[in-house]
mmCIF file of the C-alpha atoms, coordinates in Angstrom:
data_MODEL
# 
_entry.id   MODEL 
# 
loop_
_atom_site.group_PDB 
_atom_site.id 
_atom_site.type_symbol 
_atom_site.label_atom_id 
_atom_site.label_alt_id 
_atom_site.label_comp_id 
_atom_site.label_asym_id 
_atom_site.label_entity_id 
_atom_site.label_seq_id 
_atom_site.pdbx_PDB_ins_code 
_atom_site.Cartn_x 
_atom_site.Cartn_y 
_atom_site.Cartn_z 
_atom_site.occupancy 
_atom_site.B_iso_or_equiv 
_atom_site.pdbx_formal_charge 
_atom_site.auth_seq_id 
_atom_site.auth_comp_id 
_atom_site.auth_asym_id 
_atom_site.auth_atom_id 
_atom_site.pdbx_PDB_model_num 
ATOM 1  C CA . MET A 1 1  ? -19.799 -6.432  8.808   1.00 0.00 ? 1  MET A CA 1 
ATOM 2  C CA . ALA A 1 2  ? -17.555 -9.022  7.295   1.00 0.00 ? 2  ALA A CA 1 
ATOM 3  C CA . ALA A 1 3  ? -15.601 -11.188 8.763   1.00 0.00 ? 3  ALA A CA 1 
ATOM 4  C CA . PRO A 1 4  ? -11.690 -9.456  8.518   1.00 0.00 ? 4  PRO A CA 1 
ATOM 5  C CA . LEU A 1 5  ? -13.576 -6.370  9.043   1.00 0.00 ? 5  LEU A CA 1 
ATOM 6  C CA . THR A 1 6  ? -15.080 -7.576  12.427  1.00 0.00 ? 6  THR A CA 1 
ATOM 7  C CA . ALA A 1 7  ? -11.820 -8.800  13.579  1.00 0.00 ? 7  ALA A CA 1 
ATOM 8  C CA . LEU A 1 8  ? -9.803  -5.580  12.948  1.00 0.00 ? 8  LEU A CA 1 
ATOM 9  C CA . VAL A 1 9  ? -12.594 -3.545  14.922  1.00 0.00 ? 9  VAL A CA 1 
ATOM 10 C CA . GLY A 1 10 ? -12.897 -6.521  18.114  1.00 0.00 ? 10 GLY A CA 1 
ATOM 11 C CA . ARG A 1 11 ? -8.648  -5.327  17.715  1.00 0.00 ? 11 ARG A CA 1 
ATOM 12 C CA . GLY A 1 12 ? -9.075  -1.861  18.545  1.00 0.00 ? 12 GLY A CA 1 
ATOM 13 C CA . MET A 1 13 ? -7.817  -1.651  14.573  1.00 0.00 ? 13 MET A CA 1 
ATOM 14 C CA . VAL A 1 14 ? -11.194 0.247   13.202  1.00 0.00 ? 14 VAL A CA 1 
ATOM 15 C CA . ALA A 1 15 ? -13.382 1.668   14.658  1.00 0.00 ? 15 ALA A CA 1 
ATOM 16 C CA . ASP A 1 16 ? -16.675 0.484   13.063  1.00 0.00 ? 16 ASP A CA 1 
ATOM 17 C CA . ALA A 1 17 ? -19.004 3.969   11.972  1.00 0.00 ? 17 ALA A CA 1 
ATOM 18 C CA . GLU A 1 18 ? -20.830 3.960   9.124   1.00 0.00 ? 18 GLU A CA 1 
ATOM 19 C CA . LEU A 1 19 ? -17.054 4.692   7.137   1.00 0.00 ? 19 LEU A CA 1 
ATOM 20 C CA . PRO A 1 20 ? -15.015 2.311   9.243   1.00 0.00 ? 20 PRO A CA 1 
ATOM 21 C CA . SER A 1 21 ? -11.012 4.028   9.653   1.00 0.00 ? 21 SER A CA 1 
ATOM 22 C CA . LEU A 1 22 ? -8.371  3.039   11.414  1.00 0.00 ? 22 LEU A CA 1 
ATOM 23 C CA . THR A 1 23 ? -7.578  3.453   15.072  1.00 0.00 ? 23 THR A CA 1 
ATOM 24 C CA . ASP A 1 24 ? -4.501  4.542   16.540  1.00 0.00 ? 24 ASP A CA 1 
ATOM 25 C CA . ALA A 1 25 ? -3.128  1.398   17.293  1.00 0.00 ? 25 ALA A CA 1 
ATOM 26 C CA . GLY A 1 26 ? -4.037  0.530   13.812  1.00 0.00 ? 26 GLY A CA 1 
ATOM 27 C CA . ARG A 1 27 ? -1.982  3.506   12.132  1.00 0.00 ? 27 ARG A CA 1 
ATOM 28 C CA . ALA A 1 28 ? 0.582   2.902   14.715  1.00 0.00 ? 28 ALA A CA 1 
ATOM 29 C CA . VAL A 1 29 ? 0.773   -1.238  12.633  1.00 0.00 ? 29 VAL A CA 1 
ATOM 30 C CA . MET A 1 30 ? -0.140  0.188   9.536   1.00 0.00 ? 30 MET A CA 1 
ATOM 31 C CA . GLU A 1 31 ? 3.766   1.893   10.225  1.00 0.00 ? 31 GLU A CA 1 
ATOM 32 C CA . LYS A 1 32 ? 5.327   -0.384  11.156  1.00 0.00 ? 32 LYS A CA 1 
ATOM 33 C CA . LEU A 1 33 ? 4.317   -2.573  8.426   1.00 0.00 ? 33 LEU A CA 1 
ATOM 34 C CA . THR A 1 34 ? 5.058   -0.241  6.377   1.00 0.00 ? 34 THR A CA 1 
ATOM 35 C CA . ALA A 1 35 ? 8.656   0.334   7.112   1.00 0.00 ? 35 ALA A CA 1 
ATOM 36 C CA . ALA A 1 36 ? 8.976   -3.020  6.458   1.00 0.00 ? 36 ALA A CA 1 
ATOM 37 C CA . ARG A 1 37 ? 8.238   -3.067  3.517   1.00 0.00 ? 37 ARG A CA 1 
ATOM 38 C CA . ARG A 1 38 ? 10.056  -0.047  2.675   1.00 0.00 ? 38 ARG A CA 1 
ATOM 39 C CA . ALA A 1 39 ? 13.418  -1.833  4.178   1.00 0.00 ? 39 ALA A CA 1 
ATOM 40 C CA . ALA A 1 40 ? 12.376  -4.979  2.381   1.00 0.00 ? 40 ALA A CA 1 
ATOM 41 C CA . MET A 1 41 ? 12.337  -3.068  -0.844  1.00 0.00 ? 41 MET A CA 1 
ATOM 42 C CA . ALA A 1 42 ? 15.409  -1.319  -0.464  1.00 0.00 ? 42 ALA A CA 1 
ATOM 43 C CA . ASP A 1 43 ? 17.532  -3.996  -0.267  1.00 0.00 ? 43 ASP A CA 1 
ATOM 44 C CA . LEU A 1 44 ? 15.622  -6.071  -3.454  1.00 0.00 ? 44 LEU A CA 1 
ATOM 45 C CA . LEU A 1 45 ? 16.803  -2.870  -4.790  1.00 0.00 ? 45 LEU A CA 1 
ATOM 46 C CA . SER A 1 46 ? 19.627  -2.870  -3.402  1.00 0.00 ? 46 SER A CA 1 
ATOM 47 C CA . ARG A 1 47 ? 20.627  -4.734  -5.575  1.00 0.00 ? 47 ARG A CA 1 
ATOM 48 C CA . TRP A 1 48 ? 18.940  -4.464  -8.715  1.00 0.00 ? 48 TRP A CA 1 
ATOM 49 C CA . ALA A 1 49 ? 21.350  -3.298  -11.854 1.00 0.00 ? 49 ALA A CA 1 
ATOM 50 C CA . PRO A 1 50 ? 18.578  -1.680  -14.177 1.00 0.00 ? 50 PRO A CA 1 
ATOM 51 C CA . GLU A 1 51 ? 21.113  -0.689  -16.960 1.00 0.00 ? 51 GLU A CA 1 
ATOM 52 C CA . GLN A 1 52 ? 20.651  -5.261  -16.405 1.00 0.00 ? 52 GLN A CA 1 
ATOM 53 C CA . HIS A 1 53 ? 17.148  -5.751  -17.083 1.00 0.00 ? 53 HIS A CA 1 
ATOM 54 C CA . ALA A 1 54 ? 15.644  -2.504  -19.337 1.00 0.00 ? 54 ALA A CA 1 
ATOM 55 C CA . GLU A 1 55 ? 12.819  -4.485  -20.087 1.00 0.00 ? 55 GLU A CA 1 
ATOM 56 C CA . VAL A 1 56 ? 12.225  -4.548  -16.713 1.00 0.00 ? 56 VAL A CA 1 
ATOM 57 C CA . ARG A 1 57 ? 12.969  -0.276  -16.363 1.00 0.00 ? 57 ARG A CA 1 
ATOM 58 C CA . ALA A 1 58 ? 10.403  0.518   -18.871 1.00 0.00 ? 58 ALA A CA 1 
ATOM 59 C CA . MET A 1 59 ? 7.460   -1.589  -17.548 1.00 0.00 ? 59 MET A CA 1 
ATOM 60 C CA . LEU A 1 60 ? 8.527   0.364   -14.729 1.00 0.00 ? 60 LEU A CA 1 
ATOM 61 C CA . ASP A 1 61 ? 8.013   3.958   -15.437 1.00 0.00 ? 61 ASP A CA 1 
ATOM 62 C CA . ARG A 1 62 ? 4.966   3.083   -17.410 1.00 0.00 ? 62 ARG A CA 1 
ATOM 63 C CA . LEU A 1 63 ? 3.466   1.984   -13.915 1.00 0.00 ? 63 LEU A CA 1 
ATOM 64 C CA . ALA A 1 64 ? 5.157   4.707   -12.860 1.00 0.00 ? 64 ALA A CA 1 
ATOM 65 C CA . ARG A 1 65 ? 3.422   6.885   -14.681 1.00 0.00 ? 65 ARG A CA 1 
ATOM 66 C CA . ALA A 1 66 ? 0.530   5.306   -14.947 1.00 0.00 ? 66 ALA A CA 1 
ATOM 67 C CA . SER A 1 67 ? -0.214  5.527   -11.027 1.00 0.00 ? 67 SER A CA 1 
ATOM 68 C CA . MET A 1 68 ? 0.138   9.511   -11.127 1.00 0.00 ? 68 MET A CA 1 
ATOM 69 C CA . THR A 1 69 ? -2.042  10.190  -12.888 1.00 0.00 ? 69 THR A CA 1 
ATOM 70 C CA . GLU A 1 70 ? -6.392  11.031  -12.216 1.00 0.00 ? 70 GLU A CA 1 
ATOM 71 C CA . PRO A 1 71 ? -8.355  8.111   -12.513 1.00 0.00 ? 71 PRO A CA 1 
ATOM 72 C CA . PRO A 1 72 ? -11.682 8.564   -14.667 1.00 0.00 ? 72 PRO A CA 1 
ATOM 73 C CA . LEU A 1 73 ? -14.192 9.601   -12.556 1.00 0.00 ? 73 LEU A CA 1 
ATOM 74 C CA . PRO A 1 74 ? -17.933 7.406   -11.861 1.00 0.00 ? 74 PRO A CA 1 
ATOM 75 C CA . ALA A 1 75 ? -20.325 7.594   -14.805 1.00 0.00 ? 75 ALA A CA 1 
ATOM 76 C CA . ALA A 1 76 ? -23.252 9.887   -13.653 1.00 0.00 ? 76 ALA A CA 1 
# 
């Protein structure tokens, strides 16, 4: 097991199994981190004027569209 995963298991954040998964404590930490990241992003975006940054807006539009497509299937 890789050192970072071993550390997370040791801290009770991840269940040690064939396919590791978050524990309740791990999910709680992830939810707090996600909420903090969303709040920081909302603060950043509240000061952004998309009409002043057409190139950034176009890149974000492409990124959003790309993230909504299905990933390619692995070769058989």
